[in-house]
Amino acid sequence: MNASGRRRCFHLRGASQLTPQRLISSQQRRTLNKQSVLERVVVVDVPASAMPISRESRLAYLAASLAGLSLALLAYERIVQPLYGAAATGHWLTNVLYGVTTIIYFGPAPSPATTHFALGVLLCAAPLTAYWTAVLTARFGDPVWGPAVTHGLVLAPIYYLGSCLHMMANLVPQAEIGTEQIVMTQLFYWIPVYAIPFYLASQPDLLVIPSELLLVALGVISLITSRFVYAFSSVPKEQRGRLESNRVFYPTVALVLALVLPSLPAPPTSLPSFPNVTLSIPTAASPLSAVTPLHPTSAYPITILSSIQSNTGRIVVGEIRKPGRKQHAVSENVVNVRFLRAAHSLLGGLWIDERVHTLDDAPAYTDGKGTPLGDSIYAAFVLQEATRLNAAGNPKNALIIGLGTGVSATAFARHGMDTTILEVDPAVYTAAREYFGLPDPGADRVFLEDAGPWVVQRANDTTNPDVEVKGEVYDVVVHDCFSGGGVPAHIFTTEFWTDLKKIMSPTGVLAVIATGKNFAGEPRSKAARAILLTLTTVFGQCRAFHDSLEQLTDAQFDDDFINMVYFCTPAETLAFRDAKPSDFLNSYMRGQILSTLPQREVPLARLIGNATEAEGWEAEWIVTANNNQLGLWQKPEALKHWKRE
């Protein structure tokens, strides 16, 4: 410290201005003299009262920066995934982020106040920039480079500025600069990309926060922080950038918030929300009280009935009705339908309005508000109901794993079966009850949780001799699960199927749906073959049926997305009785699908091919907890599927 009470310290022009000036000793200065980076070092006089804060405070700052970046990444992905799907969104994401955390050491680095200010503006604007950039790049028709361009234009600047903040933490001040760079690069890549998302995924309260609110909240925090950094900065005012001045800061913040805030959804606990303005994301983030918004940019007259951010993504209920304006040119094949969508994936839908037809002009089934509902838009969901046609006996109860719109669950309930529902997403269950006519199964028959642990616990309760009250065993089990365009691999393993078999009756029937929305729907893909071979290994007796209205060729089996259902049983044989009119519930589709069941069967040999001919084929094809390649196999098929949608 010199006589004037000021301490002399050195800092790097640019990058190290992100920190309260980094102190270096004379010995460290001699070390820096040997490095070319010293060319960027300048000497400034800093008041002793403005010296760096404690190491603990720096660590807290680092932790806050990492948490903020992780939340921003989570919110960004949830905005982009409904347009591109999980596989396409994640294809280049990690590469882009790793590149950003690397080039930060070679690019310009603004001052701390400027960094926080620019980061805040980008975060506040991200709900709109992320959505509309993804919309425009999706028109490329490329599920690989479209998301990559979106990441580069929207996420990369945010991540660049966010990564700049780590210089303030200075975790290893006594180490060589290269060592610190390596440590920071790894921290700001691995923690937000891999470590923290595992924790966030287990926090349901956080996952239901709308992504738009999350990004704007982070942006506002960053803007406020920039003012604190500006106020306590040791850099003389005449040396600060224009962006740090109040003359620029406050008008910019006012403009950004004026554009962004009206487009945000109301918090879940608020009063009924107001209609969103034009800048809002078309899939509104909450149901509207008086006005149902028309999709503002689509060629379809799409009406959003409900849109909720939930633990598996944004759950949207919408309708495509017959165009009422001449400028809406839409195919007759997609009008008058009510649909349920989770992120990028369509869970199902029912025909409405003029497309509601019943056998013998019987009264149509209705939803909770009395709206008539027609048949399912997917015949595969009706095909699942063939489990009731088990020739071994008359089923009394059913377990539904993965609800969707509740087509089969509703049918089972209407047939008088006690139906238990196991669904991971509460918003999906709510949508099925309110908009798709699902009857109330009773509070003791609804489990809104992950199927994996639930089945394990029920299997233990059923087989454990020390448990006095045994769990229920099921005559029918329908397994229809997927997540973001692919199946949740942990509930397709040998261990899961073995536990599931323990809670089935000896003559029970399991239906596993294999449609274009889960494991790509290509019957002879690696994922489809592995699941089928795993099922036959565990259950012994399995059969496969398709829902197509025509006979399928070998070329279609190789290249087309085909909806199929695998039926398996622990019994010695699996046979189906002939369908009768009472099985149809006055539905034309049920009559057509169930009465032609024998013609829909596909020989398993046609699906398996030569997969079992090689020695040791089990190691390649049987899916276990320790040998599960489903996620890897599904990625190329998911990208291929996106191009076709």
XYZ file of C-alpha atoms in Angstrom:
645
model
C 0.000 0.000 0.000
C 1.456 3.389 -0.953
C 1.484 6.551 1.090
C -1.812 7.785 -0.279
C -3.646 4.790 1.118
C -4.152 3.232 -2.297
C -3.041 -0.259 -3.160
C -1.495 -0.989 -6.534
C -2.795 -4.063 -8.306
C -2.790 -5.516 -11.776
C -5.638 -6.790 -13.871
C -6.143 -8.095 -17.377
C -7.793 -5.580 -19.635
C -11.063 -7.189 -20.683
C -11.508 -10.600 -19.126
C -10.271 -9.902 -15.636
C -12.274 -6.706 -15.427
C -15.091 -9.052 -14.590
C -13.634 -9.317 -11.096
C -12.855 -6.908 -8.323
C -9.257 -6.313 -9.386
C -7.238 -9.478 -9.099
C -4.261 -8.979 -6.778
C -0.897 -10.343 -7.839
C 2.330 -10.331 -5.947
C 5.681 -9.278 -7.351
C 6.579 -12.961 -7.714
C 3.395 -13.598 -9.670
C 4.146 -10.541 -11.774
C 7.527 -11.993 -12.677
C 5.735 -15.183 -13.715
C 3.370 -13.199 -15.866
C 6.310 -11.433 -17.479
C 7.174 -14.763 -19.066
C 3.757 -15.067 -20.643
C 2.503 -13.287 -23.717
C -0.691 -12.494 -21.858
C 1.230 -9.808 -19.950
C 0.846 -7.599 -22.988
C -2.748 -7.132 -21.882
C -1.885 -6.292 -18.258
C -2.178 -2.719 -17.080
C -1.521 -1.146 -13.717
C -4.212 0.847 -11.975
C -4.554 2.403 -8.584
C -7.509 1.041 -6.622
C -8.780 2.507 -3.362
C -8.034 0.246 -0.435
C -11.728 0.275 0.446
C -12.600 -1.280 -2.924
C -10.396 -4.346 -2.673
C -11.686 -7.853 -3.575
C -14.174 -9.508 -1.284
C -13.558 -12.734 0.578
C -13.009 -16.103 -1.052
C -16.251 -17.380 0.477
C -18.176 -14.588 -1.230
C -16.505 -15.414 -4.517
C -17.497 -19.041 -4.161
C -21.076 -17.971 -3.455
C -20.988 -15.812 -6.577
C -19.716 -18.760 -8.603
C -22.468 -21.010 -7.253
C -25.123 -18.411 -8.064
C -23.761 -18.010 -11.592
C -23.781 -21.764 -12.180
C -27.313 -22.112 -10.809
C -28.556 -19.227 -12.942
C -27.022 -20.644 -16.110
C -28.471 -24.071 -15.352
C -31.973 -22.666 -14.882
C -31.643 -20.611 -18.063
C -30.548 -23.709 -19.976
C -33.499 -25.692 -18.596
C -35.987 -22.981 -19.550
C -34.469 -22.550 -23.018
C -34.706 -26.267 -23.772
C -38.341 -26.371 -22.646
C -39.183 -23.559 -25.084
C -37.391 -25.118 -28.067
C -38.337 -28.770 -27.514
C -42.023 -28.407 -28.473
C -40.829 -27.362 -31.936
C -37.880 -29.698 -32.448
C -38.316 -32.503 -29.950
C -35.812 -33.646 -27.343
C -33.537 -35.572 -29.710
C -33.130 -32.770 -32.242
C -32.747 -30.102 -29.553
C -29.999 -32.016 -27.790
C -28.129 -33.169 -30.904
C -25.686 -30.231 -31.072
C -26.495 -28.565 -27.746
C -23.545 -29.870 -25.740
C -21.137 -29.101 -28.584
C -22.310 -25.498 -28.770
C -22.023 -25.015 -25.015
C -18.576 -26.573 -24.798
C -17.409 -24.382 -27.652
C -18.698 -21.273 -25.895
C -16.969 -22.123 -22.613
C -13.733 -22.602 -24.552
C -13.672 -19.528 -26.800
C -14.442 -17.230 -23.884
C -10.706 -17.073 -23.176
C -9.971 -15.817 -26.673
C -12.854 -13.412 -27.134
C -13.640 -9.982 -25.709
C -14.915 -9.740 -22.165
C -16.850 -6.658 -21.068
C -16.794 -5.180 -17.607
C -18.839 -6.787 -14.801
C -21.614 -4.199 -14.957
C -21.851 -4.403 -18.741
C -21.830 -8.207 -18.616
C -24.717 -8.348 -16.152
C -26.625 -5.694 -18.079
C -26.289 -7.413 -21.465
C -27.017 -10.805 -19.913
C -30.161 -9.440 -18.280
C -31.439 -8.006 -21.553
C -30.806 -11.282 -23.409
C -32.501 -13.347 -20.703
C -35.569 -11.106 -20.607
C -35.897 -11.332 -24.378
C -35.131 -15.076 -24.528
C -38.757 -16.320 -24.289
C -39.523 -14.559 -27.551
C -36.171 -14.843 -29.323
C -35.877 -18.569 -28.562
C -39.379 -19.358 -29.781
C -39.404 -17.286 -32.954
C -35.858 -18.226 -33.928
C -36.804 -21.890 -33.568
C -39.943 -21.301 -35.637
C -37.943 -19.730 -38.461
C -35.126 -22.280 -38.427
C -37.649 -25.129 -38.340
C -38.672 -24.043 -41.822
C -35.293 -25.309 -43.022
C -36.749 -28.775 -42.571
C -33.488 -29.952 -41.026
C -33.671 -31.334 -37.460
C -29.876 -31.187 -37.114
C -28.801 -27.757 -38.333
C -32.035 -25.958 -37.496
C -31.578 -26.380 -33.731
C -27.820 -25.743 -34.076
C -28.497 -22.329 -35.627
C -31.041 -21.580 -32.904
C -28.528 -22.514 -30.202
C -25.890 -20.314 -31.809
C -28.110 -17.261 -32.182
C -30.009 -17.393 -28.883
C -28.291 -19.580 -26.306
C -24.613 -19.047 -27.178
C -24.586 -15.282 -26.360
C -26.334 -15.949 -23.044
C -23.928 -18.725 -22.166
C -20.931 -16.650 -23.250
C -21.820 -13.764 -20.970
C -22.816 -16.100 -18.155
C -19.517 -17.934 -18.400
C -17.648 -14.624 -18.254
C -18.936 -14.192 -14.723
C -16.792 -17.029 -13.396
C -13.682 -14.832 -13.636
C -14.984 -13.012 -10.590
C -14.866 -16.176 -8.497
C -11.148 -16.795 -9.107
C -11.230 -20.266 -7.540
C -7.505 -20.953 -7.829
C -5.780 -17.572 -7.474
C -2.351 -19.071 -6.791
C -2.386 -21.368 -9.814
C -1.145 -20.732 -13.304
C -3.651 -18.938 -15.512
C -3.919 -21.945 -17.820
C -4.894 -24.156 -14.880
C -7.628 -21.762 -13.843
C -8.967 -21.661 -17.387
C -9.184 -25.449 -17.499
C -10.929 -25.613 -14.123
C -13.465 -22.958 -15.064
C -14.141 -24.410 -18.498
C -14.905 -27.791 -17.007
C -17.051 -26.325 -14.215
C -19.131 -24.165 -16.529
C -19.646 -27.020 -18.949
C -20.193 -30.137 -16.850
C -22.186 -28.646 -13.977
C -24.945 -26.806 -15.926
C -25.105 -29.396 -18.719
C -24.977 -32.631 -16.743
C -24.828 -32.314 -12.957
C -27.476 -29.735 -12.053
C -30.135 -30.982 -14.539
C -30.188 -34.302 -12.675
C -31.078 -32.402 -9.512
C -33.569 -30.098 -11.220
C -35.371 -33.046 -12.789
C -36.225 -34.277 -9.298
C -37.787 -30.973 -8.236
C -41.415 -31.051 -9.430
C -42.209 -27.640 -7.952
C -39.486 -26.064 -10.077
C -40.366 -27.957 -13.244
C -43.904 -26.562 -13.322
C -42.728 -22.924 -13.299
C -43.383 -21.477 -16.780
C -40.146 -21.168 -18.726
C -40.990 -17.614 -19.738
C -41.305 -16.482 -16.129
C -38.094 -18.270 -15.198
C -36.045 -16.582 -17.927
C -37.426 -13.118 -17.233
C -36.870 -13.543 -13.486
C -33.233 -14.463 -14.120
C -32.927 -11.493 -16.458
C -34.317 -9.068 -13.893
C -31.920 -10.421 -11.256
C -29.012 -9.890 -13.640
C -30.140 -6.331 -14.409
C -30.387 -5.504 -10.713
C -26.967 -7.034 -10.108
C -25.493 -4.841 -12.830
C -26.570 -1.773 -10.869
C -24.887 -3.032 -7.706
C -21.715 -3.843 -9.602
C -21.828 -0.416 -11.223
C -22.340 1.346 -7.897
C -19.461 -0.413 -6.144
C -17.090 -0.615 -9.105
C -13.522 0.550 -8.501
C -13.122 1.650 -12.119
C -13.307 5.444 -12.497
C -16.552 6.617 -14.065
C -14.761 8.236 -16.975
C -13.313 4.823 -17.902
C -16.622 2.934 -17.842
C -18.550 1.941 -20.949
C -21.652 3.699 -22.221
C -23.853 0.709 -21.431
C -23.056 1.133 -17.752
C -24.380 4.676 -17.596
C -27.819 5.429 -16.205
C -28.639 7.323 -19.401
C -28.530 4.060 -21.361
C -29.456 1.553 -18.665
C -32.890 2.696 -17.564
C -34.410 3.406 -21.012
C -33.139 0.050 -22.281
C -34.562 -1.847 -19.320
C -37.897 -0.051 -19.643
C -38.098 -0.898 -23.354
C -37.231 -4.575 -22.851
C -39.677 -5.074 -20.005
C -42.430 -3.203 -21.853
C -42.085 -5.616 -24.766
C -41.635 -8.806 -22.758
C -43.782 -8.574 -19.636
C -47.189 -8.336 -21.393
C -46.436 -11.606 -23.187
C -45.803 -13.572 -20.011
C -48.319 -15.927 -18.420
C -49.822 -15.150 -15.076
C -48.383 -17.149 -12.160
C -50.300 -20.369 -11.455
C -51.744 -19.012 -8.215
C -52.853 -15.678 -9.659
C -56.280 -14.443 -10.651
C -57.539 -15.386 -14.128
C -55.004 -14.184 -16.668
C -55.511 -11.699 -19.472
C -55.155 -12.578 -23.139
C -51.567 -12.519 -24.321
C -50.442 -9.866 -26.763
C -49.152 -10.573 -30.252
C -45.586 -11.112 -29.056
C -46.621 -14.006 -26.845
C -45.741 -17.593 -27.625
C -48.751 -19.080 -29.448
C -48.984 -22.036 -27.061
C -50.075 -19.812 -24.216
C -48.649 -20.843 -20.892
C -51.921 -20.902 -18.987
C -55.624 -21.308 -19.762
C -57.408 -18.024 -20.448
C -60.486 -17.082 -18.510
C -62.663 -15.414 -21.101
C -60.885 -15.563 -24.434
C -59.581 -18.718 -26.098
C -56.674 -17.626 -28.324
C -56.472 -18.525 -31.981
C -53.012 -19.555 -33.101
C -51.807 -16.263 -34.657
C -49.424 -17.585 -37.303
C -50.695 -20.991 -38.368
C -52.516 -21.807 -41.574
C -54.774 -23.913 -39.366
C -57.507 -22.394 -37.184
C -56.018 -23.914 -34.017
C -57.643 -23.068 -30.705
C -55.693 -23.581 -27.475
C -57.981 -24.816 -24.701
C -55.285 -25.398 -22.100
C -51.517 -25.029 -21.932
C -49.651 -25.885 -18.742
C -45.959 -26.207 -17.983
C -45.588 -29.523 -16.197
C -42.900 -31.961 -15.142
C -42.636 -33.639 -18.567
C -42.870 -30.446 -20.617
C -45.637 -28.189 -21.826
C -48.971 -30.007 -21.891
C -51.287 -28.492 -24.500
C -54.921 -29.253 -25.281
C -56.076 -27.760 -28.553
C -58.662 -28.036 -31.278
C -58.478 -27.810 -35.050
C -61.928 -26.932 -36.267
C -63.345 -26.470 -39.730
C -61.975 -23.229 -41.222
C -64.357 -20.328 -40.934
C -62.298 -17.995 -43.105
C -61.304 -18.438 -46.729
C -57.622 -17.791 -46.042
C -57.461 -20.976 -43.958
C -56.665 -23.728 -46.433
C -56.403 -26.902 -44.387
C -56.765 -30.568 -45.258
C -60.061 -32.203 -44.355
C -58.033 -34.980 -42.708
C -56.993 -32.759 -39.798
C -60.084 -30.683 -39.077
C -62.570 -31.155 -36.264
C -60.130 -32.804 -33.899
C -59.272 -32.196 -30.251
C -55.674 -33.136 -29.451
C -53.358 -33.536 -26.474
C -49.703 -32.679 -26.876
C -46.720 -33.024 -24.525
C -43.773 -30.903 -25.674
C -43.090 -32.071 -29.246
C -45.104 -35.285 -29.060
C -48.762 -35.793 -29.851
C -50.284 -37.987 -27.141
C -53.527 -38.516 -28.991
C -56.801 -36.919 -29.935
C -60.519 -37.393 -30.535
C -62.786 -36.324 -33.378
C -65.304 -33.582 -32.582
C -68.182 -31.684 -34.218
C -69.295 -33.122 -37.580
C -66.863 -36.028 -37.275
C -68.598 -37.539 -34.250
C -70.403 -40.683 -35.453
C -71.871 -43.618 -33.532
C -73.338 -46.998 -34.399
C -77.137 -47.016 -34.653
C -77.147 -43.259 -33.966
C -76.593 -43.905 -30.270
C -75.900 -40.872 -28.056
C -72.259 -39.807 -28.288
C -69.930 -39.999 -25.332
C -69.183 -36.550 -23.868
C -66.482 -34.774 -21.918
C -66.915 -33.135 -18.518
C -68.615 -30.119 -20.105
C -71.040 -32.108 -22.228
C -69.188 -31.734 -25.542
C -69.778 -34.799 -27.774
C -66.604 -36.769 -28.459
C -65.913 -39.139 -31.331
C -63.421 -41.916 -31.965
C -59.685 -41.763 -31.379
C -57.583 -40.309 -34.183
C -55.162 -43.217 -33.587
C -56.531 -46.712 -34.116
C -53.650 -48.188 -32.096
C -55.263 -47.002 -28.866
C -58.404 -48.939 -29.744
C -56.285 -51.957 -30.655
C -55.077 -52.028 -27.032
C -58.612 -52.912 -25.990
C -58.128 -56.359 -27.516
C -56.738 -57.292 -24.090
C -60.406 -57.639 -23.049
C -60.846 -60.346 -25.674
C -58.535 -62.722 -23.814
C -59.992 -66.186 -24.344
C -58.660 -67.363 -20.970
C -61.294 -65.465 -19.019
C -63.333 -62.335 -18.483
C -60.998 -59.581 -17.150
C -62.207 -57.721 -14.088
C -59.567 -55.028 -13.620
C -56.902 -53.125 -15.548
C -53.703 -51.169 -14.939
C -52.923 -48.287 -17.304
C -49.247 -47.247 -17.382
C -49.131 -44.006 -19.348
C -52.540 -42.387 -19.721
C -52.442 -40.087 -22.748
C -55.975 -39.042 -23.651
C -57.306 -42.067 -21.776
C -58.946 -43.866 -24.713
C -58.394 -47.395 -23.408
C -58.840 -46.374 -19.751
C -62.203 -44.807 -20.582
C -63.285 -47.891 -22.535
C -62.330 -50.241 -19.697
C -64.261 -48.108 -17.212
C -67.314 -48.077 -19.491
C -67.115 -51.881 -19.609
C -67.297 -51.965 -15.798
C -63.646 -52.836 -15.143
C -61.863 -51.462 -12.079
C -59.180 -49.318 -13.717
C -55.998 -48.145 -11.998
C -54.100 -45.281 -13.629
C -50.353 -44.821 -13.309
C -49.278 -41.545 -14.972
C -46.110 -39.556 -14.314
C -47.540 -36.160 -15.303
C -50.431 -34.687 -13.274
C -51.263 -32.259 -16.091
C -51.892 -35.158 -18.490
C -54.343 -36.737 -16.037
C -56.129 -33.409 -15.543
C -56.411 -32.890 -19.301
C -57.802 -36.398 -19.837
C -60.426 -35.862 -17.139
C -61.519 -32.408 -18.266
C -61.262 -32.522 -22.054
C -61.340 -36.195 -23.115
C -64.100 -37.673 -20.973
C -62.034 -39.881 -18.655
C -64.317 -41.076 -15.812
C -63.169 -40.644 -12.239
C -61.516 -43.958 -11.293
C -61.463 -43.069 -7.593
C -58.702 -41.504 -5.540
C -57.309 -44.885 -4.515
C -56.809 -45.848 -8.168
C -54.833 -42.833 -9.415
C -51.056 -42.732 -8.954
C -49.281 -39.713 -10.428
C -45.692 -40.903 -10.251
C -42.920 -42.715 -12.082
C -43.933 -46.231 -13.086
C -40.516 -47.738 -12.328
C -40.416 -47.402 -8.523
C -44.185 -47.936 -8.269
C -44.078 -51.322 -9.996
C -41.067 -52.417 -7.938
C -42.866 -51.548 -4.696
C -46.096 -53.270 -5.750
C -44.182 -56.373 -6.812
C -42.468 -56.512 -3.422
C -45.776 -56.087 -1.599
C -47.361 -58.857 -3.667
C -44.598 -61.437 -3.234
C -43.256 -60.570 0.224
C -44.591 -63.096 2.787
C -44.148 -60.548 5.584
C -46.665 -58.147 4.024
C -50.141 -58.894 5.395
C -52.170 -56.940 2.817
C -51.151 -58.109 -0.622
C -51.202 -55.767 -3.573
C -53.773 -56.096 -6.332
C -52.992 -58.295 -9.332
C -54.270 -57.213 -12.730
C -56.019 -59.082 -15.527
C -55.109 -56.390 -18.066
C -52.071 -54.103 -18.228
C -51.654 -51.426 -20.909
C -48.133 -50.010 -21.192
C -48.045 -46.835 -23.306
C -45.114 -44.685 -22.245
C -42.788 -42.273 -23.955
C -40.977 -39.015 -23.232
C -40.245 -36.314 -25.776
C -40.258 -38.549 -28.841
C -38.650 -41.601 -27.252
C -39.395 -44.171 -24.609
C -38.237 -43.849 -20.976
C -35.717 -46.657 -21.230
C -35.773 -47.644 -17.554
C -39.289 -49.103 -17.848
C -38.430 -51.322 -20.813
C -35.854 -53.506 -19.092
C -35.913 -57.163 -18.126
C -36.060 -56.155 -14.472
C -39.120 -53.952 -15.006
C -41.031 -56.569 -17.025
C -40.214 -59.224 -14.426
C -41.628 -57.076 -11.626
C -44.658 -56.204 -13.738
C -45.362 -59.888 -14.346
C -45.500 -60.398 -10.568
C -48.517 -58.077 -10.269
C -50.397 -59.689 -13.176
C -52.833 -62.561 -12.824
C -51.615 -65.938 -14.178
C -53.727 -65.495 -17.318
C -53.381 -61.704 -17.535
C -52.526 -59.906 -20.775
C -50.036 -57.079 -21.268
C -50.365 -54.647 -24.206
C -47.267 -52.638 -25.150
C -47.940 -50.020 -27.772
C -45.342 -49.444 -30.475
C -46.375 -46.353 -32.402
C -44.594 -43.632 -34.323
C -44.697 -41.487 -31.214
C -42.580 -43.701 -28.981
C -39.758 -45.891 -30.254
C -40.017 -44.456 -33.759
C -42.667 -46.901 -34.944
C -40.374 -48.754 -37.339
C -41.115 -52.429 -36.589
C -37.668 -53.675 -37.555
C -35.617 -50.898 -36.018
C -33.070 -51.886 -33.377
C -35.157 -50.412 -30.567
C -38.337 -52.209 -31.649
C -36.555 -55.549 -32.026
C -34.821 -55.231 -28.670
C -38.072 -54.490 -26.853
C -39.905 -57.351 -28.543
C -37.107 -59.848 -27.820
C -36.931 -58.686 -24.201
C -40.691 -59.143 -23.804
C -40.658 -62.652 -25.271
C -37.758 -63.585 -22.998
C -39.635 -62.503 -19.861
C -43.208 -63.538 -20.724
C -42.711 -66.429 -23.112
C -45.933 -65.873 -25.080
C -46.231 -62.735 -27.245
C -48.150 -61.748 -30.376
C -48.078 -58.575 -32.505
C -50.863 -56.735 -34.357
C -50.948 -53.611 -36.531
C -53.708 -51.021 -36.913
C -53.361 -50.363 -40.645
C -56.389 -50.668 -42.913
C -54.365 -52.561 -45.518
C -51.935 -55.457 -45.670
C -48.354 -54.355 -45.081
C -45.455 -55.056 -47.434
C -41.848 -55.779 -46.481
C -40.859 -52.326 -47.728
C -43.360 -50.731 -45.363
C -41.979 -52.734 -42.453
C -38.488 -51.470 -43.227
C -39.199 -47.798 -43.890
C -42.660 -46.731 -42.728
C -43.822 -45.594 -39.314
C -46.322 -48.273 -38.383
C -48.509 -48.395 -35.313
C -48.394 -51.786 -33.625
C -49.285 -53.362 -30.299
C -47.418 -56.265 -28.692
C -49.574 -58.546 -26.531
C -47.853 -60.795 -23.966
C -48.966 -63.134 -21.185
C -47.335 -65.303 -18.505
C -49.820 -68.074 -19.393
C -49.008 -71.076 -21.572
C -51.022 -69.748 -24.503
C -52.374 -66.412 -25.697
C -55.652 -66.543 -27.614
C -58.391 -63.997 -28.340
C -62.105 -64.597 -28.630
C -64.181 -63.099 -31.424
C -65.402 -59.569 -30.809
C -69.109 -58.944 -30.370
C -71.243 -55.777 -30.649
C -71.157 -55.116 -26.900
C -67.368 -54.717 -27.167
C -67.713 -51.788 -29.568
C -69.346 -49.206 -27.242
C -71.291 -47.854 -30.254
C -67.992 -46.948 -31.937
C -67.383 -47.463 -35.653
C -63.625 -47.661 -35.132
C -63.860 -50.278 -32.383
C -66.110 -52.345 -34.576
C -63.676 -52.152 -37.470
C -60.488 -52.785 -35.485
C -61.637 -55.470 -33.039
C -63.712 -57.461 -35.514
C -60.749 -57.781 -37.903
C -58.158 -58.683 -35.276
C -57.008 -61.969 -36.898
C -56.186 -60.182 -40.172
C -53.996 -57.686 -38.327
C -51.556 -60.136 -36.813
C -47.901 -59.878 -37.801
C -45.677 -62.971 -37.404
C -42.952 -62.324 -34.844
C -40.369 -63.852 -37.162
C -41.104 -61.057 -39.621
C -40.266 -58.486 -36.967
C -37.288 -60.210 -35.371
C -35.584 -61.269 -38.592
C -32.167 -62.860 -38.104
C -31.454 -61.056 -34.849
C -31.332 -64.304 -32.851
C -29.145 -66.273 -35.246
C -25.794 -64.980 -34.035
C -24.150 -66.615 -31.052
C -24.587 -64.594 -27.881
C -27.415 -62.503 -29.350
C -28.863 -61.964 -25.878
C -26.021 -59.629 -24.941
C -26.881 -57.375 -27.874
C -30.665 -57.445 -27.865
C -31.948 -58.123 -24.342
C -32.517 -54.819 -22.549
C -31.391 -54.826 -18.920
C -30.677 -52.164 -16.341
C -26.952 -52.546 -17.018
C -27.233 -52.999 -20.784
C -29.717 -50.468 -22.109
C -29.070 -48.949 -25.538
C -32.618 -47.786 -26.234
C -31.817 -44.110 -25.812
C -28.879 -44.321 -28.216
C -30.815 -46.338 -30.802
C -33.776 -43.976 -30.768
C -31.906 -40.759 -31.574
C -31.436 -41.318 -35.343
C -35.023 -42.529 -35.667
C -36.340 -39.525 -33.746
C -34.543 -37.151 -36.144
C -35.924 -39.081 -39.091
C -39.406 -38.954 -37.596
C -39.180 -35.154 -37.148
C -38.627 -34.668 -40.874
C -41.810 -36.567 -41.642
C -44.083 -34.664 -39.293
